[in-house]
mmCIF file of C-alpha atoms in Angstrom:
data_model
loop_
_atom_site.group_PDB
_atom_site.id
_atom_site.type_symbol
_atom_site.label_atom_id
_atom_site.label_comp_id
_atom_site.label_asym_id
_atom_site.label_seq_id
_atom_site.Cartn_x
_atom_site.Cartn_y
_atom_site.Cartn_z
ATOM 1 C CA UNK I 1 47.238 115.240 107.091
ATOM 2 C CA UNK I 2 48.685 111.709 106.935
ATOM 3 C CA UNK I 3 51.264 110.745 104.374
ATOM 4 C CA UNK I 4 48.780 108.327 102.774
ATOM 5 C CA UNK I 5 46.557 111.298 101.831
ATOM 6 C CA UNK I 6 49.427 113.055 100.073
ATOM 7 C CA UNK I 7 50.208 110.169 97.745
ATOM 8 C CA UNK I 8 48.972 110.458 94.116
ATOM 9 C CA UNK I 9 47.853 106.832 93.781
ATOM 10 C CA UNK I 10 44.702 105.450 95.366
ATOM 11 C CA UNK I 11 45.380 103.492 98.564
ATOM 12 C CA UNK I 12 43.110 101.666 100.995
ATOM 13 C CA UNK I 13 43.591 99.310 103.935
ATOM 14 C CA UNK I 14 41.167 96.372 104.019
ATOM 15 C CA UNK I 15 40.310 94.038 106.879
ATOM 16 C CA UNK I 16 40.144 90.297 106.313
ATOM 17 C CA UNK I 17 36.329 90.437 106.202
ATOM 18 C CA UNK I 18 36.467 92.966 103.347
ATOM 19 C CA UNK I 19 35.726 96.100 105.377
ATOM 20 C CA UNK I 20 37.660 99.167 104.210
ATOM 21 C CA UNK I 21 39.448 100.573 107.255
ATOM 22 C CA UNK I 22 41.163 103.506 105.565
ATOM 23 C CA UNK I 23 41.147 105.156 102.143
ATOM 24 C CA UNK I 24 43.087 108.145 100.879
ATOM 25 C CA UNK I 25 41.849 111.188 99.005
ATOM 26 C CA UNK I 26 43.296 110.027 95.658
ATOM 27 C CA UNK I 27 41.169 106.895 95.809
ATOM 28 C CA UNK I 28 38.038 108.918 96.457
ATOM 29 C CA UNK I 29 38.918 111.212 93.553
ATOM 30 C CA UNK I 30 38.907 108.255 91.151
ATOM 31 C CA UNK I 31 35.204 107.671 91.826
ATOM 32 C CA UNK I 32 34.248 111.249 92.631
ATOM 33 C CA UNK I 33 33.461 110.617 96.300
ATOM 34 C CA UNK I 34 35.083 111.502 99.596
ATOM 35 C CA UNK I 35 37.475 108.988 101.077
ATOM 36 C CA UNK I 36 35.183 108.733 104.097
ATOM 37 C CA UNK I 37 32.414 107.386 101.847
ATOM 38 C CA UNK I 38 34.583 104.327 101.094
ATOM 39 C CA UNK I 39 35.329 103.445 104.724
ATOM 40 C CA UNK I 40 33.301 101.216 107.017
ATOM 41 C CA UNK I 41 32.002 98.736 104.448
ATOM 42 C CA UNK I 42 33.277 96.454 101.644
ATOM 43 C CA UNK I 43 33.458 99.235 99.046
ATOM 44 C CA UNK I 44 35.116 96.995 96.429
ATOM 45 C CA UNK I 45 31.898 95.003 96.051
ATOM 46 C CA UNK I 46 30.195 98.118 94.712
ATOM 47 C CA UNK I 47 33.115 99.899 93.050
ATOM 48 C CA UNK I 48 34.995 96.909 91.616
ATOM 49 C CA UNK I 49 32.293 94.279 90.943
ATOM 50 C CA UNK I 50 34.332 92.412 88.348
ATOM 51 C CA UNK I 51 37.117 91.733 90.852
ATOM 52 C CA UNK I 52 35.141 91.620 94.090
ATOM 53 C CA UNK I 53 35.107 87.823 94.304
ATOM 54 C CA UNK I 54 38.853 87.583 93.744
ATOM 55 C CA UNK I 55 39.568 90.314 96.302
ATOM 56 C CA UNK I 56 37.361 88.564 98.871
ATOM 57 C CA UNK I 57 39.046 85.213 98.170
ATOM 58 C CA UNK I 58 42.484 86.776 98.623
ATOM 59 C CA UNK I 59 41.418 88.444 101.883
ATOM 60 C CA UNK I 60 40.059 85.132 103.162
ATOM 61 C CA UNK I 61 43.571 83.665 102.947
ATOM 62 C CA UNK I 62 45.122 86.380 105.118
ATOM 63 C CA UNK I 63 47.551 86.404 106.814
ATOM 64 C CA UNK I 64 48.959 83.245 105.172
ATOM 65 C CA UNK I 65 49.046 84.683 101.646
ATOM 66 C CA UNK I 66 52.457 85.984 100.640
ATOM 67 C CA UNK I 67 51.046 87.465 97.456
ATOM 68 C CA UNK I 68 47.528 88.230 96.327
ATOM 69 C CA UNK I 69 46.631 90.260 93.236
ATOM 70 C CA UNK I 70 49.132 92.336 91.306
ATOM 71 C CA UNK I 71 48.812 94.746 88.393
ATOM 72 C CA UNK I 72 45.330 93.610 87.389
ATOM 73 C CA UNK I 73 43.729 95.734 84.663
ATOM 74 C CA UNK I 74 40.347 97.151 85.722
ATOM 75 C CA UNK I 75 38.393 98.962 82.968
ATOM 76 C CA UNK I 76 35.823 101.171 84.735
ATOM 77 C CA UNK I 77 32.854 101.505 82.383
ATOM 78 C CA UNK I 78 31.051 103.898 84.721
ATOM 79 C CA UNK I 79 33.789 106.539 84.584
ATOM 80 C CA UNK I 80 35.580 105.565 81.365
ATOM 81 C CA UNK I 81 38.839 105.244 83.273
ATOM 82 C CA UNK I 82 41.454 102.512 82.975
ATOM 83 C CA UNK I 83 42.577 101.403 86.415
ATOM 84 C CA UNK I 84 45.269 98.980 87.600
ATOM 85 C CA UNK I 85 44.882 97.194 90.923
ATOM 86 C CA UNK I 86 47.343 95.551 93.293
ATOM 87 C CA UNK I 87 46.404 93.903 96.605
ATOM 88 C CA UNK I 88 49.146 92.877 99.045
ATOM 89 C CA UNK I 89 49.021 91.527 102.616
ATOM 90 C CA UNK I 90 50.311 93.638 105.526
ATOM 91 C CA UNK I 91 52.030 92.368 108.629
ATOM 92 C CA UNK I 92 49.071 93.103 110.926
ATOM 93 C CA UNK I 93 46.693 90.770 109.031
ATOM 94 C CA UNK I 94 45.119 93.477 106.879
ATOM 95 C CA UNK I 95 45.776 94.122 103.189
ATOM 96 C CA UNK I 96 46.863 97.175 101.201
ATOM 97 C CA UNK I 97 44.881 97.890 98.054
ATOM 98 C CA UNK I 98 46.553 100.157 95.494
ATOM 99 C CA UNK I 99 44.697 101.565 92.520
ATOM 100 C CA UNK I 100 46.571 103.384 89.769
ATOM 101 C CA UNK I 101 44.795 105.508 87.194
ATOM 102 C CA UNK I 102 46.280 104.501 83.819
ATOM 103 C CA UNK I 103 43.751 106.441 81.748
ATOM 104 C CA UNK I 104 46.322 108.834 80.253
ATOM 105 C CA UNK I 105 48.657 105.924 79.452
ATOM 106 C CA UNK I 106 45.850 103.942 77.824
ATOM 107 C CA UNK I 107 44.851 106.995 75.770
ATOM 108 C CA UNK I 108 48.425 107.277 74.520
ATOM 109 C CA UNK I 109 48.488 103.531 73.751
ATOM 110 C CA UNK I 110 45.253 103.885 71.788
ATOM 111 C CA UNK I 111 46.803 106.694 69.758
ATOM 112 C CA UNK I 112 49.884 104.567 69.102
ATOM 113 C CA UNK I 113 47.660 101.657 68.120
ATOM 114 C CA UNK I 114 45.847 103.855 65.597
ATOM 115 C CA UNK I 115 49.216 104.880 64.189
ATOM 116 C CA UNK I 116 50.368 101.244 64.045
ATOM 117 C CA UNK I 117 47.224 100.197 62.186
ATOM 118 C CA UNK I 118 47.752 103.008 59.699
ATOM 119 C CA UNK I 119 51.398 102.113 59.141
ATOM 120 C CA UNK I 120 50.580 98.409 58.711
ATOM 121 C CA UNK I 121 47.905 99.234 56.160
ATOM 122 C CA UNK I 122 50.309 101.403 54.192
ATOM 123 C CA UNK I 123 53.075 98.774 54.323
ATOM 124 C CA UNK I 124 50.984 95.926 52.960
ATOM 125 C CA UNK I 125 50.422 97.610 49.590
ATOM 126 C CA UNK I 126 54.126 98.083 48.682
ATOM 127 C CA UNK I 127 54.985 94.561 49.893
ATOM 128 C CA UNK I 128 52.337 93.091 47.590
ATOM 129 C CA UNK I 129 53.441 95.373 44.756
ATOM 130 C CA UNK I 130 57.073 94.230 45.052
ATOM 131 C CA UNK I 131 56.066 90.577 44.911
ATOM 132 C CA UNK I 132 53.706 91.046 41.935
ATOM 133 C CA UNK I 133 56.147 93.231 39.998
ATOM 134 C CA UNK I 134 58.999 90.766 40.516
ATOM 135 C CA UNK I 135 56.750 87.912 39.390
ATOM 136 C CA UNK I 136 55.898 89.729 36.142
ATOM 137 C CA UNK I 137 59.540 90.634 35.422
ATOM 138 C CA UNK I 138 60.689 87.059 35.871
ATOM 139 C CA UNK I 139 57.848 85.788 33.712
ATOM 140 C CA UNK I 140 58.771 88.228 30.892
ATOM 141 C CA UNK I 141 62.508 87.573 30.982
ATOM 142 C CA UNK I 142 62.928 84.933 28.321
ATOM 143 C CA UNK I 143 66.701 84.716 28.858
ATOM 144 C CA UNK I 144 66.483 83.655 32.492
ATOM 145 C CA UNK I 145 67.051 80.037 33.400
ATOM 146 C CA UNK I 146 63.646 78.620 34.529
ATOM 147 C CA UNK I 147 65.055 77.074 37.695
ATOM 148 C CA UNK I 148 66.910 80.257 38.591
ATOM 149 C CA UNK I 149 63.760 82.293 37.984
ATOM 150 C CA UNK I 150 61.770 79.956 40.238
ATOM 151 C CA UNK I 151 64.421 80.240 42.962
ATOM 152 C CA UNK I 152 64.351 84.025 42.762
ATOM 153 C CA UNK I 153 60.568 84.061 42.911
ATOM 154 C CA UNK I 154 60.503 81.741 45.922
ATOM 155 C CA UNK I 155 62.938 84.012 47.768
ATOM 156 C CA UNK I 156 60.823 87.071 46.985
ATOM 157 C CA UNK I 157 57.650 85.301 48.088
ATOM 158 C CA UNK I 158 59.328 84.122 51.290
ATOM 159 C CA UNK I 159 60.573 87.641 52.091
ATOM 160 C CA UNK I 160 57.194 89.237 51.374
ATOM 161 C CA UNK I 161 55.435 86.533 53.406
ATOM 162 C CA UNK I 162 57.796 87.190 56.319
ATOM 163 C CA UNK I 163 57.103 90.923 56.070
ATOM 164 C CA UNK I 164 53.364 90.284 56.046
ATOM 165 C CA UNK I 165 53.654 87.986 59.076
ATOM 166 C CA UNK I 166 55.654 90.615 60.930
ATOM 167 C CA UNK I 167 52.975 93.224 60.231
ATOM 168 C CA UNK I 168 50.310 90.864 61.595
ATOM 169 C CA UNK I 169 52.415 90.159 64.699
ATOM 170 C CA UNK I 170 52.932 93.862 65.371
ATOM 171 C CA UNK I 171 49.172 94.372 65.252
ATOM 172 C CA UNK I 172 48.704 91.429 67.629
ATOM 173 C CA UNK I 173 51.198 93.023 70.009
ATOM 174 C CA UNK I 174 49.180 96.238 70.049
ATOM 175 C CA UNK I 175 45.896 94.384 70.591
ATOM 176 C CA UNK I 176 47.344 92.290 73.444
ATOM 177 C CA UNK I 177 47.687 95.390 75.616
ATOM 178 C CA UNK I 178 43.997 96.258 75.318
ATOM 179 C CA UNK I 179 41.843 95.938 78.448
ATOM 180 C CA UNK I 180 40.254 92.465 78.565
ATOM 181 C CA UNK I 181 36.617 91.931 77.750
ATOM 182 C CA UNK I 182 34.124 90.760 80.359
ATOM 183 C CA UNK I 183 35.431 87.758 82.299
ATOM 184 C CA UNK I 184 33.689 84.394 82.381
ATOM 185 C CA UNK I 185 34.502 80.772 83.193
ATOM 186 C CA UNK I 186 36.829 79.437 80.460
ATOM 187 C CA UNK I 187 37.465 75.734 79.829
ATOM 188 C CA UNK I 188 41.240 75.666 79.324
ATOM 189 C CA UNK I 189 41.156 71.905 78.666
ATOM 190 C CA UNK I 190 38.759 72.401 75.756
ATOM 191 C CA UNK I 191 40.899 75.217 74.331
ATOM 192 C CA UNK I 192 44.011 73.041 74.595
ATOM 193 C CA UNK I 193 42.342 70.153 72.731
ATOM 194 C CA UNK I 194 41.064 72.554 70.082
ATOM 195 C CA UNK I 195 44.452 74.215 69.456
ATOM 196 C CA UNK I 196 46.344 70.902 69.377
ATOM 197 C CA UNK I 197 43.850 69.517 66.859
ATOM 198 C CA UNK I 198 44.515 72.546 64.656
ATOM 199 C CA UNK I 199 48.282 72.015 64.942
ATOM 200 C CA UNK I 200 47.949 68.356 63.980
ATOM 201 C CA UNK I 201 45.775 69.286 61.004
ATOM 202 C CA UNK I 202 48.587 71.481 59.652
ATOM 203 C CA UNK I 203 51.025 68.526 59.751
ATOM 204 C CA UNK I 204 48.966 65.326 59.714
ATOM 205 C CA UNK I 205 52.035 63.209 59.044
ATOM 206 C CA UNK I 206 53.772 64.050 62.319
ATOM 207 C CA UNK I 207 53.520 61.578 65.180
ATOM 208 C CA UNK I 208 52.256 63.276 68.324
ATOM 209 C CA UNK I 209 51.491 62.273 71.912
ATOM 210 C CA UNK I 210 49.430 65.049 73.454
ATOM 211 C CA UNK I 211 47.903 64.873 76.926
ATOM 212 C CA UNK I 212 45.495 67.574 78.098
ATOM 213 C CA UNK I 213 44.220 67.220 81.662
ATOM 214 C CA UNK I 214 40.440 67.627 82.084
ATOM 215 C CA UNK I 215 38.586 70.246 84.156
ATOM 216 C CA UNK I 216 41.113 73.068 83.937
ATOM 217 C CA UNK I 217 38.992 76.202 84.375
ATOM 218 C CA UNK I 218 40.206 79.811 84.374
ATOM 219 C CA UNK I 219 38.406 83.116 84.796
ATOM 220 C CA UNK I 220 38.956 85.578 81.974
ATOM 221 C CA UNK I 221 38.391 86.500 78.346
ATOM 222 C CA UNK I 222 38.038 83.286 76.325
ATOM 223 C CA UNK I 223 39.340 84.832 73.094
ATOM 224 C CA UNK I 224 42.464 86.209 74.795
ATOM 225 C CA UNK I 225 43.123 82.953 76.669
ATOM 226 C CA UNK I 226 42.838 80.930 73.458
ATOM 227 C CA UNK I 227 45.315 83.292 71.813
ATOM 228 C CA UNK I 228 47.682 83.010 74.806
ATOM 229 C CA UNK I 229 47.509 79.209 74.887
ATOM 230 C CA UNK I 230 47.873 79.079 71.113
ATOM 231 C CA UNK I 231 51.166 80.982 71.238
ATOM 232 C CA UNK I 232 52.607 78.612 73.838
ATOM 233 C CA UNK I 233 51.376 75.405 72.172
ATOM 234 C CA UNK I 234 52.570 76.572 68.758
ATOM 235 C CA UNK I 235 55.994 77.251 70.314
ATOM 236 C CA UNK I 236 56.073 73.747 71.839
ATOM 237 C CA UNK I 237 55.061 72.182 68.522
ATOM 238 C CA UNK I 238 57.547 74.187 66.477
ATOM 239 C CA UNK I 239 60.570 73.465 68.657
ATOM 240 C CA UNK I 240 59.773 69.738 68.752
ATOM 241 C CA UNK I 241 60.361 69.470 64.998
ATOM 242 C CA UNK I 242 63.614 67.541 65.443
ATOM 243 C CA UNK I 243 61.897 64.810 67.476
ATOM 244 C CA UNK I 244 60.394 61.703 65.936
ATOM 245 C CA UNK I 245 57.313 62.274 68.085
ATOM 246 C CA UNK I 246 55.936 65.548 69.403
ATOM 247 C CA UNK I 247 55.217 65.172 73.130
ATOM 248 C CA UNK I 248 53.155 67.871 74.828
ATOM 249 C CA UNK I 249 51.440 67.771 78.236
ATOM 250 C CA UNK I 250 49.126 70.390 79.735
ATOM 251 C CA UNK I 251 48.007 69.952 83.335
ATOM 252 C CA UNK I 252 47.581 71.969 86.507
ATOM 253 C CA UNK I 253 45.553 72.553 89.631
ATOM 254 C CA UNK I 254 43.722 75.254 91.488
ATOM 255 C CA UNK I 255 45.646 76.864 94.369
ATOM 256 C CA UNK I 256 43.430 79.217 96.339
ATOM 257 C CA UNK I 257 41.919 81.639 93.849
ATOM 258 C CA UNK I 258 44.575 80.951 91.204
ATOM 259 C CA UNK I 259 44.868 78.341 88.462
ATOM 260 C CA UNK I 260 48.431 77.034 88.149
ATOM 261 C CA UNK I 261 49.030 75.482 84.714
ATOM 262 C CA UNK I 262 52.057 73.555 83.436
ATOM 263 C CA UNK I 263 52.712 73.173 79.720
ATOM 264 C CA UNK I 264 55.547 70.739 79.025
ATOM 265 C CA UNK I 265 57.214 69.686 75.801
ATOM 266 C CA UNK I 266 60.100 67.355 74.998
ATOM 267 C CA UNK I 267 61.584 69.644 72.358
ATOM 268 C CA UNK I 268 64.998 71.151 71.941
ATOM 269 C CA UNK I 269 64.864 73.392 75.043
ATOM 270 C CA UNK I 270 67.345 76.183 75.740
ATOM 271 C CA UNK I 271 69.975 77.389 78.202
ATOM 272 C CA UNK I 272 68.291 79.116 81.165
ATOM 273 C CA UNK I 273 71.073 81.722 81.198
ATOM 274 C CA UNK I 274 69.207 83.363 78.327
ATOM 275 C CA UNK I 275 65.695 82.955 79.718
ATOM 276 C CA UNK I 276 65.229 86.700 80.258
ATOM 277 C CA UNK I 277 65.208 87.165 76.483
ATOM 278 C CA UNK I 278 62.268 84.868 75.951
ATOM 279 C CA UNK I 279 59.450 87.362 76.561
ATOM 280 C CA UNK I 280 61.229 90.387 75.066
ATOM 281 C CA UNK I 281 60.057 91.412 71.570
ATOM 282 C CA UNK I 282 62.465 90.475 68.759
ATOM 283 C CA UNK I 283 64.900 88.712 71.134
ATOM 284 C CA UNK I 284 65.185 85.182 69.737
ATOM 285 C CA UNK I 285 67.006 82.255 71.343
ATOM 286 C CA UNK I 286 67.236 80.354 68.039
ATOM 287 C CA UNK I 287 67.947 81.282 64.444
ATOM 288 C CA UNK I 288 65.423 81.266 61.628
ATOM 289 C CA UNK I 289 66.972 78.014 60.357
ATOM 290 C CA UNK I 290 66.157 76.442 63.739
ATOM 291 C CA UNK I 291 62.504 77.426 63.502
ATOM 292 C CA UNK I 292 62.548 80.853 65.143
ATOM 293 C CA UNK I 293 59.899 83.245 63.893
ATOM 294 C CA UNK I 294 59.536 87.009 64.190
ATOM 295 C CA UNK I 295 60.320 87.025 67.920
ATOM 296 C CA UNK I 296 56.964 88.373 69.088
ATOM 297 C CA UNK I 297 54.884 85.277 69.911
ATOM 298 C CA UNK I 298 55.947 84.752 73.528
ATOM 299 C CA UNK I 299 56.035 88.491 74.213
ATOM 300 C CA UNK I 300 52.397 88.621 73.106
ATOM 301 C CA UNK I 301 51.565 85.613 75.320
ATOM 302 C CA UNK I 302 53.047 87.349 78.377
ATOM 303 C CA UNK I 303 51.137 90.563 77.597
ATOM 304 C CA UNK I 304 47.899 88.603 77.334
ATOM 305 C CA UNK I 305 48.571 86.782 80.612
ATOM 306 C CA UNK I 306 49.210 90.034 82.465
ATOM 307 C CA UNK I 307 46.103 91.634 80.974
ATOM 308 C CA UNK I 308 44.118 88.717 82.459
ATOM 309 C CA UNK I 309 45.681 89.205 85.884
ATOM 310 C CA UNK I 310 48.223 86.401 85.518
ATOM 311 C CA UNK I 311 51.783 85.813 84.357
ATOM 312 C CA UNK I 312 54.061 83.230 82.712
ATOM 313 C CA UNK I 313 57.447 81.889 83.739
ATOM 314 C CA UNK I 314 59.575 79.205 82.126
ATOM 315 C CA UNK I 315 62.051 76.454 82.945
ATOM 316 C CA UNK I 316 64.070 74.635 80.304
ATOM 317 C CA UNK I 317 67.067 72.433 79.639
ATOM 318 C CA UNK I 318 68.890 72.077 76.325
ATOM 319 C CA UNK I 319 67.797 68.977 74.389
ATOM 320 C CA UNK I 320 65.451 67.975 77.229
ATOM 321 C CA UNK I 321 62.426 70.219 76.733
ATOM 322 C CA UNK I 322 60.705 73.248 78.177
ATOM 323 C CA UNK I 323 57.972 73.841 80.765
ATOM 324 C CA UNK I 324 55.874 76.991 80.826
ATOM 325 C CA UNK I 325 54.169 77.788 84.132
ATOM 326 C CA UNK I 326 51.037 79.862 83.540
ATOM 327 C CA UNK I 327 49.234 81.434 86.472
ATOM 328 C CA UNK I 328 45.712 82.756 85.874
ATOM 329 C CA UNK I 329 42.707 83.735 87.995
ATOM 330 C CA UNK I 330 40.592 80.718 88.900
ATOM 331 C CA UNK I 331 36.824 80.702 88.547
ATOM 332 C CA UNK I 332 35.153 82.198 91.653
ATOM 333 C CA UNK I 333 33.288 79.555 93.631
ATOM 334 C CA UNK I 334 29.880 81.049 92.902
ATOM 335 C CA UNK I 335 30.563 80.913 89.144
ATOM 336 C CA UNK I 336 32.168 77.455 89.071
ATOM 337 C CA UNK I 337 30.658 75.068 86.465
ATOM 338 C CA UNK I 338 28.493 72.289 87.821
ATOM 339 C CA UNK I 339 30.382 68.953 88.103
#
């Protein structure tokens, strides 16, 4: 028995034309077939229809591609399993497909999510009660100075509002790890215009120069991609507050089967020595007085990007601005919108 058959994760070797040359027993076990049944044809077109076009596009670039698909979530409706796929080129011009069964992990995450929803529900009631009780006490205290009472009430409302926002962000964090819904062509340019219009509506008095390039199309869950882009654009808007004019640019291009986006702002920026903190929950680079929030927004954005088969990296310079580089799956050629 070869070593490949003794490994617990599903492995297959694919030729550049998509033909499966080898498959191990663990991979056959995932679908309840023998490994031999997967060899000799492009089995991914039947077994992984949602990713087949992307796998074929990646194989077509062999052997030039130095990276193809990595850690892509693959919900398998036929078996109810949650799979995670990685496809990497090999030196001989073939590619290694790895499929991990994350069903047990996803079941545990679902249980944790249920617990988080329960805790958040229970927390909201006491937070509201504290605010309402404090309001009544201050209103009944005839000896309190009116301005002092108003100050106290504002502090209580601010604290309770922050607690409520943190609860909402924790729930968002749990939802971001869910498997994505069915993928479709998503107009990133339209989403960018939409989100920026919403930001300008919240502060109509702020001068803003916003440039969104046209015809930026990604392949994924529109709701999740809007949420992802919203987190990044809100961050750019927030940390441009010290500028007379908010300047934001979103552009990009398709590279192979990937969409490479660049989101630039001219805000306050940060020291790249601390960049590793940016996508870690509750690790803030700025204080609350400088506009920092609950410390979950960019962590959620990275989770959403990875769930869509992409990722985010960042470059920044203090007082010069920040650029987020967002890589996402591009629309397969057969699904591309008509020009």
